Amino acid sequence: MRRKLGRCGDGPGEFRMIRIIDAFGDSLFVYDQGHGAVVVLDETGHETRRVPLEIVGGRGVTLSHLAVLDDSTLVIATESVDHASVALVDSRTGAFRRSLVEAPLIALRSDGWIRHMAACVEPNGRSPTIVATSEWALEGVGLVSDTGEERFHFLTSLDLPPTLASGGAWVPGPARIDVACGRSLALFRAVTVDPDDFTGNMADIRASSVTLEARAYDGALLMRRSIMDTSSVLRAPMGAFRGDTVFLLAERVRPYPVVSEIVLRPR
């Protein structure tokens, strides 16, 4: 470890509850849920600005994902009780610019309810990639940020835990979805849970099914894997890409966290 950046508190460079981190150039963008703002740190760890987000906080709206599109624009995914969206906001003022996707409690383009929504950005700030879940389906859309034009769109089924596949109890939607952008592909992930282990608390779940799909930025499917997870592997936040190698955190596979390295080889 080179150094620690930030600490608990209310002053410059201090946080109450860190939820999401993204990097752009030499800056680190940290969403602090406790203050309801994005805190930007330079390479030394000093705070350069603190940006309250205009559309987060009202009507129970929470931020689920954040990605830096360019030096003045953030892509944020938000969720509330009755609504989910992905929007562009000004990274200097926090002001809302334009909505990319708006979804009430109906699916993006299919039957069912939107449960979660996430977003990431191709390297070099090219275009955002968005993923949403609709009941037991995983839906992904690649958009051109300037025009909103679709570059790709897919809808794929999720692999269910055995008790659900055999007609057992029903859990309303995946417990977690994520998307991460690598050099030449995006990795989509959905986690469903065994209802026998579902108590409403993700940390208590002992068994789940993880669906992973890697897709090129034209939408071509490069890899699909289903993993029966009995030890919380791949259940933590998505992690980070280095080229087309993704590093994922396994929270509870042992008494201490473990970082898993997965190499995704494009065609």
Short mmCIF file of N, CA and C in Angstrom, two decimals, residues 20-102:
data_model
loop_
_atom_site.label_atom_id
_atom_site.label_comp_id
_atom_site.label_asym_id
_atom_site.label_seq_id
_atom_site.Cartn_x
_atom_site.Cartn_y
_atom_site.Cartn_z
N ILE A 20 -19.10 4.41 -3.79
CA ILE A 20 -18.69 4.14 -5.17
C ILE A 20 -17.43 4.94 -5.47
N ILE A 21 -16.51 4.33 -6.22
CA ILE A 21 -15.26 5.00 -6.60
C ILE A 21 -15.02 4.80 -8.08
N ASP A 22 -14.56 5.84 -8.76
CA ASP A 22 -14.10 5.72 -10.14
C ASP A 22 -12.91 6.65 -10.32
N ALA A 23 -12.07 6.33 -11.30
CA ALA A 23 -10.87 7.12 -11.55
C ALA A 23 -10.91 7.69 -12.96
N PHE A 24 -10.32 8.87 -13.12
CA PHE A 24 -10.21 9.49 -14.44
C PHE A 24 -8.96 10.35 -14.44
N GLY A 25 -8.02 10.05 -15.35
CA GLY A 25 -6.75 10.76 -15.35
C GLY A 25 -6.04 10.56 -14.03
N ASP A 26 -5.65 11.65 -13.39
CA ASP A 26 -4.98 11.58 -12.10
C ASP A 26 -5.94 11.82 -10.93
N SER A 27 -7.23 11.85 -11.22
CA SER A 27 -8.22 12.16 -10.18
C SER A 27 -9.01 10.92 -9.78
N LEU A 28 -9.40 10.90 -8.51
CA LEU A 28 -10.24 9.83 -7.98
C LEU A 28 -11.59 10.44 -7.61
N PHE A 29 -12.68 9.86 -8.15
CA PHE A 29 -14.03 10.34 -7.89
C PHE A 29 -14.68 9.40 -6.87
N VAL A 30 -15.02 9.93 -5.71
CA VAL A 30 -15.55 9.12 -4.61
C VAL A 30 -16.96 9.61 -4.29
N TYR A 31 -17.95 8.71 -4.38
CA TYR A 31 -19.30 9.10 -3.96
C TYR A 31 -19.45 8.82 -2.47
N ASP A 32 -19.66 9.88 -1.71
CA ASP A 32 -19.83 9.78 -0.26
C ASP A 32 -21.32 9.90 0.04
N GLN A 33 -21.94 8.77 0.34
CA GLN A 33 -23.38 8.76 0.60
C GLN A 33 -23.72 9.56 1.84
N GLY A 34 -22.82 9.59 2.80
CA GLY A 34 -23.08 10.33 4.03
C GLY A 34 -23.27 11.82 3.79
N HIS A 35 -22.52 12.38 2.83
CA HIS A 35 -22.65 13.79 2.50
C HIS A 35 -23.48 14.02 1.24
N GLY A 36 -23.84 12.94 0.54
CA GLY A 36 -24.63 13.08 -0.68
C GLY A 36 -23.89 13.82 -1.77
N ALA A 37 -22.59 13.58 -1.89
CA ALA A 37 -21.79 14.33 -2.85
C ALA A 37 -20.67 13.47 -3.41
N VAL A 38 -20.19 13.87 -4.59
CA VAL A 38 -18.99 13.27 -5.18
C VAL A 38 -17.79 14.10 -4.75
N VAL A 39 -16.83 13.46 -4.12
CA VAL A 39 -15.62 14.13 -3.67
C VAL A 39 -14.50 13.77 -4.64
N VAL A 40 -13.84 14.77 -5.20
CA VAL A 40 -12.77 14.55 -6.17
C VAL A 40 -11.43 14.77 -5.49
N LEU A 41 -10.57 13.75 -5.54
CA LEU A 41 -9.24 13.82 -4.94
C LEU A 41 -8.19 13.83 -6.02
N ASP A 42 -7.11 14.59 -5.81
CA ASP A 42 -6.00 14.54 -6.76
C ASP A 42 -5.09 13.37 -6.41
N GLU A 43 -3.98 13.22 -7.14
CA GLU A 43 -3.13 12.05 -6.96
C GLU A 43 -2.43 12.03 -5.60
N THR A 44 -2.42 13.15 -4.89
CA THR A 44 -1.82 13.18 -3.56
C THR A 44 -2.85 12.90 -2.46
N GLY A 45 -4.14 12.81 -2.85
CA GLY A 45 -5.18 12.58 -1.87
C GLY A 45 -5.86 13.83 -1.37
N HIS A 46 -5.47 15.00 -1.89
CA HIS A 46 -6.10 16.25 -1.47
C HIS A 46 -7.40 16.46 -2.24
N GLU A 47 -8.40 16.98 -1.54
CA GLU A 47 -9.69 17.25 -2.16
C GLU A 47 -9.60 18.48 -3.06
N THR A 48 -10.02 18.32 -4.32
CA THR A 48 -10.02 19.44 -5.25
C THR A 48 -11.40 20.06 -5.41
N ARG A 49 -12.44 19.26 -5.21
CA ARG A 49 -13.80 19.80 -5.20
C ARG A 49 -14.76 18.77 -4.62
N ARG A 50 -15.89 19.28 -4.16
CA ARG A 50 -16.95 18.44 -3.60
C ARG A 50 -18.24 18.83 -4.31
N VAL A 51 -18.87 17.86 -4.96
CA VAL A 51 -19.97 18.16 -5.87
C VAL A 51 -21.26 17.47 -5.40
N PRO A 52 -22.21 18.21 -4.81
CA PRO A 52 -23.52 17.61 -4.51
C PRO A 52 -24.24 17.27 -5.81
N LEU A 53 -24.90 16.12 -5.85
CA LEU A 53 -25.62 15.70 -7.06
C LEU A 53 -27.07 16.16 -6.98
N GLU A 54 -27.47 16.91 -8.00
CA GLU A 54 -28.78 17.55 -8.02
C GLU A 54 -29.94 16.57 -7.93
N ILE A 55 -29.82 15.41 -8.59
CA ILE A 55 -30.97 14.51 -8.70
C ILE A 55 -30.94 13.37 -7.70
N VAL A 56 -29.98 13.36 -6.78
CA VAL A 56 -29.88 12.29 -5.78
C VAL A 56 -30.37 12.82 -4.43
N GLY A 57 -31.13 12.00 -3.73
CA GLY A 57 -31.59 12.37 -2.40
C GLY A 57 -33.07 12.67 -2.32
N GLY A 58 -33.62 13.34 -3.34
CA GLY A 58 -35.04 13.64 -3.34
C GLY A 58 -35.88 12.40 -3.63
N ARG A 59 -37.04 12.31 -3.03
CA ARG A 59 -38.00 11.21 -3.24
C ARG A 59 -37.36 9.84 -3.04
N GLY A 60 -36.42 9.77 -2.11
CA GLY A 60 -35.80 8.48 -1.82
C GLY A 60 -34.88 7.98 -2.90
N VAL A 61 -34.37 8.86 -3.75
CA VAL A 61 -33.49 8.46 -4.85
C VAL A 61 -32.09 8.19 -4.30
N THR A 62 -31.53 7.04 -4.64
CA THR A 62 -30.18 6.69 -4.23
C THR A 62 -29.31 6.42 -5.45
N LEU A 63 -28.03 6.65 -5.30
CA LEU A 63 -27.08 6.41 -6.39
C LEU A 63 -26.61 4.96 -6.33
N SER A 64 -26.74 4.24 -7.45
CA SER A 64 -26.32 2.85 -7.49
C SER A 64 -25.01 2.65 -8.24
N HIS A 65 -24.71 3.49 -9.23
CA HIS A 65 -23.46 3.40 -9.98
C HIS A 65 -23.03 4.78 -10.44
N LEU A 66 -21.72 4.94 -10.57
CA LEU A 66 -21.14 6.19 -11.05
C LEU A 66 -19.96 5.86 -11.95
N ALA A 67 -19.86 6.56 -13.09
CA ALA A 67 -18.72 6.40 -14.00
C ALA A 67 -18.37 7.75 -14.59
N VAL A 68 -17.09 8.01 -14.81
CA VAL A 68 -16.63 9.27 -15.38
C VAL A 68 -16.57 9.14 -16.89
N LEU A 69 -17.35 9.97 -17.60
CA LEU A 69 -17.37 9.93 -19.06
C LEU A 69 -16.23 10.75 -19.65
N ASP A 70 -16.06 11.97 -19.15
CA ASP A 70 -14.94 12.83 -19.58
C ASP A 70 -14.64 13.80 -18.45
N ASP A 71 -13.81 14.81 -18.71
CA ASP A 71 -13.37 15.67 -17.62
C ASP A 71 -14.46 16.60 -17.09
N SER A 72 -15.65 16.58 -17.72
CA SER A 72 -16.72 17.44 -17.22
C SER A 72 -18.06 16.72 -17.06
N THR A 73 -18.07 15.39 -17.29
CA THR A 73 -19.35 14.67 -17.31
C THR A 73 -19.27 13.37 -16.53
N LEU A 74 -20.28 13.12 -15.71
CA LEU A 74 -20.45 11.85 -15.01
C LEU A 74 -21.67 11.13 -15.57
N VAL A 75 -21.59 9.80 -15.61
CA VAL A 75 -22.75 8.97 -15.89
C VAL A 75 -23.16 8.35 -14.56
N ILE A 76 -24.41 8.58 -14.14
CA ILE A 76 -24.85 8.03 -12.87
C ILE A 76 -26.12 7.20 -13.06
N ALA A 77 -26.20 6.10 -12.34
CA ALA A 77 -27.41 5.28 -12.30
C ALA A 77 -28.06 5.48 -10.95
N THR A 78 -29.36 5.76 -10.95
CA THR A 78 -30.09 6.00 -9.71
C THR A 78 -31.28 5.06 -9.61
N GLU A 79 -31.69 4.79 -8.38
CA GLU A 79 -32.84 3.93 -8.12
C GLU A 79 -33.68 4.54 -7.01
N SER A 80 -34.99 4.29 -7.09
CA SER A 80 -35.90 4.67 -6.02
C SER A 80 -36.96 3.60 -5.91
N VAL A 81 -37.96 3.83 -5.08
CA VAL A 81 -38.99 2.83 -4.88
C VAL A 81 -39.74 2.55 -6.17
N ASP A 82 -39.97 3.57 -6.99
CA ASP A 82 -40.82 3.40 -8.17
C ASP A 82 -40.15 3.81 -9.47
N HIS A 83 -38.82 3.95 -9.48
CA HIS A 83 -38.20 4.52 -10.66
C HIS A 83 -36.72 4.16 -10.69
N ALA A 84 -36.18 3.99 -11.90
CA ALA A 84 -34.74 3.79 -12.09
C ALA A 84 -34.31 4.57 -13.32
N SER A 85 -33.09 5.10 -13.32
CA SER A 85 -32.65 5.90 -14.46
C SER A 85 -31.14 5.92 -14.56
N VAL A 86 -30.66 6.27 -15.75
CA VAL A 86 -29.25 6.57 -15.98
C VAL A 86 -29.20 7.94 -16.65
N ALA A 87 -28.35 8.82 -16.13
CA ALA A 87 -28.33 10.19 -16.62
C ALA A 87 -26.90 10.72 -16.70
N LEU A 88 -26.74 11.79 -17.46
CA LEU A 88 -25.49 12.54 -17.52
C LEU A 88 -25.61 13.75 -16.60
N VAL A 89 -24.58 13.99 -15.79
CA VAL A 89 -24.57 15.16 -14.91
C VAL A 89 -23.23 15.87 -15.05
N ASP A 90 -23.23 17.15 -14.72
CA ASP A 90 -22.02 17.96 -14.77
C ASP A 90 -21.12 17.59 -13.59
N SER A 91 -19.89 17.19 -13.87
CA SER A 91 -18.99 16.75 -12.80
C SER A 91 -18.43 17.90 -11.99
N ARG A 92 -18.66 19.14 -12.42
CA ARG A 92 -18.14 20.29 -11.68
C ARG A 92 -19.21 20.93 -10.80
N THR A 93 -20.47 20.85 -11.24
CA THR A 93 -21.55 21.48 -10.48
C THR A 93 -22.55 20.48 -9.92
N GLY A 94 -22.60 19.26 -10.47
CA GLY A 94 -23.60 18.28 -10.07
C GLY A 94 -24.94 18.46 -10.74
N ALA A 95 -25.04 19.44 -11.65
CA ALA A 95 -26.32 19.72 -12.30
C ALA A 95 -26.69 18.63 -13.30
N PHE A 96 -27.97 18.32 -13.37
CA PHE A 96 -28.50 17.35 -14.32
C PHE A 96 -28.36 17.89 -15.74
N ARG A 97 -27.88 17.05 -16.66
CA ARG A 97 -27.77 17.45 -18.06
C ARG A 97 -28.82 16.77 -18.93
N ARG A 98 -28.79 15.43 -18.94
CA ARG A 98 -29.70 14.73 -19.85
C ARG A 98 -29.88 13.30 -19.38
N SER A 99 -31.10 12.82 -19.55
CA SER A 99 -31.40 11.43 -19.20
C SER A 99 -31.07 10.52 -20.37
N LEU A 100 -30.39 9.40 -20.10
CA LEU A 100 -30.11 8.40 -21.13
C LEU A 100 -31.17 7.32 -21.13
N VAL A 101 -31.58 6.88 -19.94
CA VAL A 101 -32.60 5.84 -19.80
C VAL A 101 -33.49 6.21 -18.62
N GLU A 102 -34.80 6.16 -18.82
CA GLU A 102 -35.76 6.36 -17.75
C GLU A 102 -36.66 5.13 -17.70
#
